[in-house]
mmCIF file of C-alpha atoms in Angstrom:
data_model
loop_
_atom_site.group_PDB
_atom_site.id
_atom_site.type_symbol
_atom_site.label_atom_id
_atom_site.label_comp_id
_atom_site.label_asym_id
_atom_site.label_seq_id
_atom_site.Cartn_x
_atom_site.Cartn_y
_atom_site.Cartn_z
ATOM 1 C CA MET A 59 132.088 2.066 26.702
ATOM 2 C CA GLU A 60 129.063 -0.267 26.726
ATOM 3 C CA ARG A 61 126.798 2.624 27.662
ATOM 4 C CA SER A 62 128.215 4.743 24.824
ATOM 5 C CA LEU A 63 127.561 1.966 22.316
ATOM 6 C CA THR A 64 124.006 1.673 23.596
ATOM 7 C CA HIS A 65 123.420 5.407 23.132
ATOM 8 C CA ILE A 66 124.893 5.321 19.631
ATOM 9 C CA ALA A 67 122.746 2.332 18.634
ATOM 10 C CA LEU A 68 119.637 3.858 20.200
ATOM 11 C CA PHE A 69 120.024 7.089 18.237
ATOM 12 C CA ALA A 70 120.785 5.226 15.001
ATOM 13 C CA ALA A 71 117.480 3.419 15.612
ATOM 14 C CA LEU A 72 115.758 6.767 16.249
ATOM 15 C CA VAL A 73 116.926 8.075 12.865
ATOM 16 C CA ALA A 74 115.666 4.856 11.257
ATOM 17 C CA ALA A 75 112.309 5.083 13.065
ATOM 18 C CA LEU A 76 111.838 8.658 11.855
ATOM 19 C CA GLY A 77 112.046 7.225 8.337
ATOM 20 C CA LEU A 78 108.713 5.519 9.011
ATOM 21 C CA VAL A 79 106.974 8.896 9.088
ATOM 22 C CA PRO A 80 105.418 9.237 5.638
ATOM 23 C CA ARG A 81 107.634 11.138 3.263
ATOM 24 C CA LEU A 82 106.667 13.851 0.825
ATOM 25 C CA ASP A 83 108.387 13.457 -2.540
ATOM 26 C CA LEU A 84 109.639 16.475 -4.432
ATOM 27 C CA ALA A 85 110.063 16.628 -8.183
ATOM 28 C CA ALA A 86 113.853 16.721 -7.735
ATOM 29 C CA GLY A 87 113.813 13.192 -6.259
ATOM 30 C CA VAL A 88 114.787 14.168 -2.707
ATOM 31 C CA PRO A 89 111.995 13.438 -0.219
ATOM 32 C CA ILE A 90 111.018 15.613 2.702
ATOM 33 C CA THR A 91 111.349 13.345 5.755
ATOM 34 C CA ALA A 92 111.492 13.497 9.535
ATOM 35 C CA GLN A 93 114.942 11.883 9.534
ATOM 36 C CA SER A 94 116.768 15.205 9.588
ATOM 37 C CA LEU A 95 115.160 15.789 13.010
ATOM 38 C CA GLY A 96 116.941 12.625 14.130
ATOM 39 C CA ILE A 97 120.221 13.959 12.755
ATOM 40 C CA MET A 98 119.737 17.169 14.752
ATOM 41 C CA LEU A 99 118.924 15.217 17.925
ATOM 42 C CA CYS A 100 121.963 12.964 17.523
ATOM 43 C CA GLY A 101 124.128 16.052 17.844
ATOM 44 C CA THR A 102 122.153 18.009 20.423
ATOM 45 C CA VAL A 103 121.657 15.063 22.786
ATOM 46 C CA LEU A 104 124.712 12.840 22.229
ATOM 47 C CA GLY A 105 127.279 15.508 21.391
ATOM 48 C CA ALA A 106 129.607 15.801 18.417
ATOM 49 C CA ARG A 107 131.508 12.520 18.445
ATOM 50 C CA LYS A 108 128.784 10.140 19.597
ATOM 51 C CA GLY A 109 126.159 11.910 17.473
ATOM 52 C CA ALA A 110 128.265 11.519 14.329
ATOM 53 C CA LEU A 111 128.971 7.873 15.195
ATOM 54 C CA ALA A 112 125.241 7.176 15.574
ATOM 55 C CA VAL A 113 124.609 8.617 12.122
ATOM 56 C CA LEU A 114 127.532 6.702 10.614
ATOM 57 C CA LEU A 115 126.085 3.478 12.060
ATOM 58 C CA PHE A 116 122.730 4.340 10.517
ATOM 59 C CA LEU A 117 124.365 5.001 7.115
ATOM 60 C CA LEU A 118 126.336 1.756 7.320
ATOM 61 C CA LEU A 119 123.095 -0.151 7.839
ATOM 62 C CA VAL A 120 121.537 1.695 4.881
ATOM 63 C CA ALA A 121 124.566 0.886 2.698
ATOM 64 C CA LEU A 122 124.271 -2.780 3.681
ATOM 65 C CA GLY A 123 120.783 -2.748 2.174
ATOM 66 C CA LEU A 124 118.496 -2.249 5.147
ATOM 67 C CA PRO A 125 115.479 -0.209 4.005
ATOM 68 C CA LEU A 126 115.888 2.454 6.694
ATOM 69 C CA LEU A 127 115.562 5.622 4.644
ATOM 70 C CA ALA A 128 112.171 7.231 4.244
ATOM 71 C CA GLY A 129 109.990 5.209 1.901
ATOM 72 C CA GLY A 130 111.870 1.989 2.674
ATOM 73 C CA ARG A 131 114.946 2.824 0.642
ATOM 74 C CA GLY A 132 118.351 1.335 1.302
ATOM 75 C CA GLY A 133 121.381 -0.141 -0.438
ATOM 76 C CA LEU A 134 124.300 1.422 -2.234
ATOM 77 C CA GLY A 135 122.062 2.886 -4.941
ATOM 78 C CA VAL A 136 120.845 5.652 -2.633
ATOM 79 C CA PHE A 137 124.419 6.980 -2.575
ATOM 80 C CA VAL A 138 124.327 7.765 -6.299
ATOM 81 C CA GLY A 139 120.971 9.546 -6.381
ATOM 82 C CA PRO A 140 119.886 13.129 -5.785
ATOM 83 C CA SER A 141 119.900 12.592 -1.991
ATOM 84 C CA VAL A 142 123.626 11.736 -1.850
ATOM 85 C CA GLY A 143 124.697 15.171 -0.635
ATOM 86 C CA TYR A 144 122.247 15.019 2.238
ATOM 87 C CA LEU A 145 123.372 11.488 3.156
ATOM 88 C CA ILE A 146 127.047 12.472 3.128
ATOM 89 C CA GLY A 147 126.151 15.558 5.141
ATOM 90 C CA PHE A 148 124.200 13.641 7.816
ATOM 91 C CA PRO A 149 127.163 12.709 10.062
ATOM 92 C CA ILE A 150 128.868 16.068 9.526
ATOM 93 C CA ALA A 151 125.655 17.917 10.407
ATOM 94 C CA ALA A 152 125.258 15.825 13.574
ATOM 95 C CA PHE A 153 128.882 16.485 14.495
ATOM 96 C CA VAL A 154 128.557 20.249 13.995
ATOM 97 C CA ALA A 155 125.279 20.365 15.935
ATOM 98 C CA GLY A 156 126.940 18.487 18.776
ATOM 99 C CA TRP A 157 130.033 20.674 18.635
ATOM 100 C CA VAL A 158 127.914 23.824 18.902
ATOM 101 C CA MET A 159 125.890 22.276 21.731
ATOM 102 C CA GLU A 160 129.030 21.335 23.659
ATOM 103 C CA ARG A 161 130.567 24.781 23.387
ATOM 104 C CA THR A 162 127.748 27.200 24.011
ATOM 105 C CA THR A 163 126.681 28.366 27.442
ATOM 106 C CA LEU A 164 123.113 29.078 26.363
ATOM 107 C CA PRO A 165 120.371 27.155 28.200
ATOM 108 C CA PRO A 166 119.922 23.676 26.656
ATOM 109 C CA GLY A 167 116.790 24.470 24.633
ATOM 110 C CA TRP A 168 118.240 27.608 23.067
ATOM 111 C CA ALA A 169 121.602 25.927 22.547
ATOM 112 C CA ALA A 170 119.906 23.013 20.801
ATOM 113 C CA LEU A 171 117.885 25.366 18.596
ATOM 114 C CA ALA A 172 121.060 27.189 17.558
ATOM 115 C CA ALA A 173 122.933 23.899 17.069
ATOM 116 C CA ALA A 174 120.096 22.449 14.978
ATOM 117 C CA ILE A 175 119.964 25.558 12.797
ATOM 118 C CA ILE A 176 123.738 25.685 12.278
ATOM 119 C CA GLY A 177 124.383 21.941 11.868
ATOM 120 C CA GLY A 178 121.027 20.469 10.938
ATOM 121 C CA ILE A 179 119.982 23.189 8.510
ATOM 122 C CA GLY A 180 123.112 25.122 7.484
ATOM 123 C CA VAL A 181 125.647 22.323 7.136
ATOM 124 C CA LEU A 182 123.133 19.769 5.875
ATOM 125 C CA SER A 183 121.786 22.202 3.272
ATOM 126 C CA LEU A 184 125.286 22.976 2.039
ATOM 127 C CA PHE A 185 126.012 19.297 1.391
ATOM 128 C CA GLY A 186 122.520 18.725 0.004
ATOM 129 C CA ILE A 187 122.810 21.606 -2.463
ATOM 130 C CA LEU A 188 126.212 20.379 -3.652
ATOM 131 C CA GLY A 189 124.785 16.885 -4.141
ATOM 132 C CA LEU A 190 121.722 18.171 -5.985
ATOM 133 C CA ALA A 191 123.878 20.286 -8.294
ATOM 134 C CA LEU A 192 126.163 17.361 -9.073
ATOM 135 C CA MET A 193 123.541 14.635 -9.473
ATOM 136 C CA LEU A 194 120.920 16.717 -11.311
ATOM 137 C CA ASP A 195 123.408 18.659 -13.438
ATOM 138 C CA LYS A 196 122.194 21.979 -12.032
ATOM 139 C CA THR A 197 124.029 25.158 -11.123
ATOM 140 C CA LEU A 198 124.511 25.837 -7.430
ATOM 141 C CA ILE A 199 121.861 28.560 -7.644
ATOM 142 C CA GLU A 200 119.358 26.184 -9.273
ATOM 143 C CA ALA A 201 120.107 23.527 -6.667
ATOM 144 C CA ALA A 202 119.709 26.079 -3.856
ATOM 145 C CA VAL A 203 116.297 27.045 -5.222
ATOM 146 C CA ILE A 204 115.283 23.364 -5.205
ATOM 147 C CA ALA A 205 116.542 23.035 -1.621
ATOM 148 C CA LEU A 206 114.431 26.004 -0.482
ATOM 149 C CA ALA A 207 111.438 23.642 -0.406
ATOM 150 C CA PHE A 208 113.005 21.980 2.655
ATOM 151 C CA LEU A 209 113.505 25.170 4.669
ATOM 152 C CA PRO A 210 110.056 25.587 6.289
ATOM 153 C CA GLY A 211 110.032 21.993 7.539
ATOM 154 C CA ASP A 212 113.648 22.235 8.648
ATOM 155 C CA ILE A 213 112.840 25.278 10.763
ATOM 156 C CA VAL A 214 110.013 23.353 12.442
ATOM 157 C CA LYS A 215 112.354 20.385 13.039
ATOM 158 C CA ALA A 216 115.015 22.677 14.549
ATOM 159 C CA GLY A 217 112.378 24.056 16.919
ATOM 160 C CA LEU A 218 111.345 20.519 17.855
ATOM 161 C CA ALA A 219 115.001 19.578 18.444
ATOM 162 C CA GLY A 220 115.261 22.522 20.829
ATOM 163 C CA LEU A 221 112.091 21.544 22.693
ATOM 164 C CA ILE A 222 112.978 17.853 22.895
ATOM 165 C CA THR A 223 116.520 18.567 24.040
ATOM 166 C CA GLN A 224 115.228 20.999 26.674
ATOM 167 C CA SER A 225 112.739 18.367 27.860
ATOM 168 C CA ILE A 226 115.533 15.809 28.230
ATOM 169 C CA ALA A 227 117.677 18.344 30.091
ATOM 170 C CA THR A 228 114.802 19.055 32.474
ATOM 171 C CA ALA A 229 113.659 15.469 33.048
ATOM 172 C CA ARG A 230 117.035 13.693 33.074
ATOM 173 C CA PRO A 231 119.956 16.130 32.971
ATOM 174 C CA ALA A 232 122.541 13.304 32.998
ATOM 175 C CA ALA A 233 120.993 11.928 29.778
ATOM 176 C CA LEU A 234 122.002 15.088 27.894
ATOM 177 C CA LEU A 235 125.436 13.775 26.939
ATOM 178 C CA SER A 236 126.264 16.866 24.868
ATOM 179 C CA ARG A 237 126.430 18.803 28.144
ATOM 180 C CA ALA A 238 128.124 16.140 30.284
ATOM 181 C CA GLY A 239 131.622 16.664 31.475
#
C-alpha cells in the first residue's frame, strides 16, 4: 500500500515537472506541452488503476490552485477553459494506456507505443476535441482541425513513452508495474 502511494505520488510529480518544459501556445488557447507524455507514462509504467490515480492526484492539486499546468496555471478556472476536455481526458487516457499495456503480449516497448497511441493520443484527442468544440463554440470537425496541430508532437511523445518504458523494463523489470502480476 505504502509503495503504491509512493508510485502514484511520484508519477503525479512527474506530470507536474513536465509542465516546466516551456509550452507553445496555440491560437485556440490550448498549449502544446510535455505533460501528455507524463499521462502516457503513468499508464504504460504504473498500469491502468495506479496510472489513473496518479493523474487524478495531479488534477486535484491543480484544482486546489497549485500552478502545475504548463505555464504555471492552476485553480478551478482551468476547468472552464479550452483545455477542459484534455484535462478531463487525462485520467481516462492514462487508464486506457495502462489497460492496453496490461493486456498485450507485445514486448514492453512496442506495447507502450501502442498503449500511448491508443490512450495518450486517441482517447485524449477525443476528449480534447469535445472540449474544444464545447468551449470554443465550434463544430466537431472544426475542433478536430484545431486539434491536428497536436498530432506531430503527440506521435513523438508516444515514441518516447515506448522508449522510456522499454528502458525501465530492461533496467528494472520489477519497476514496470503495468506488467507485474
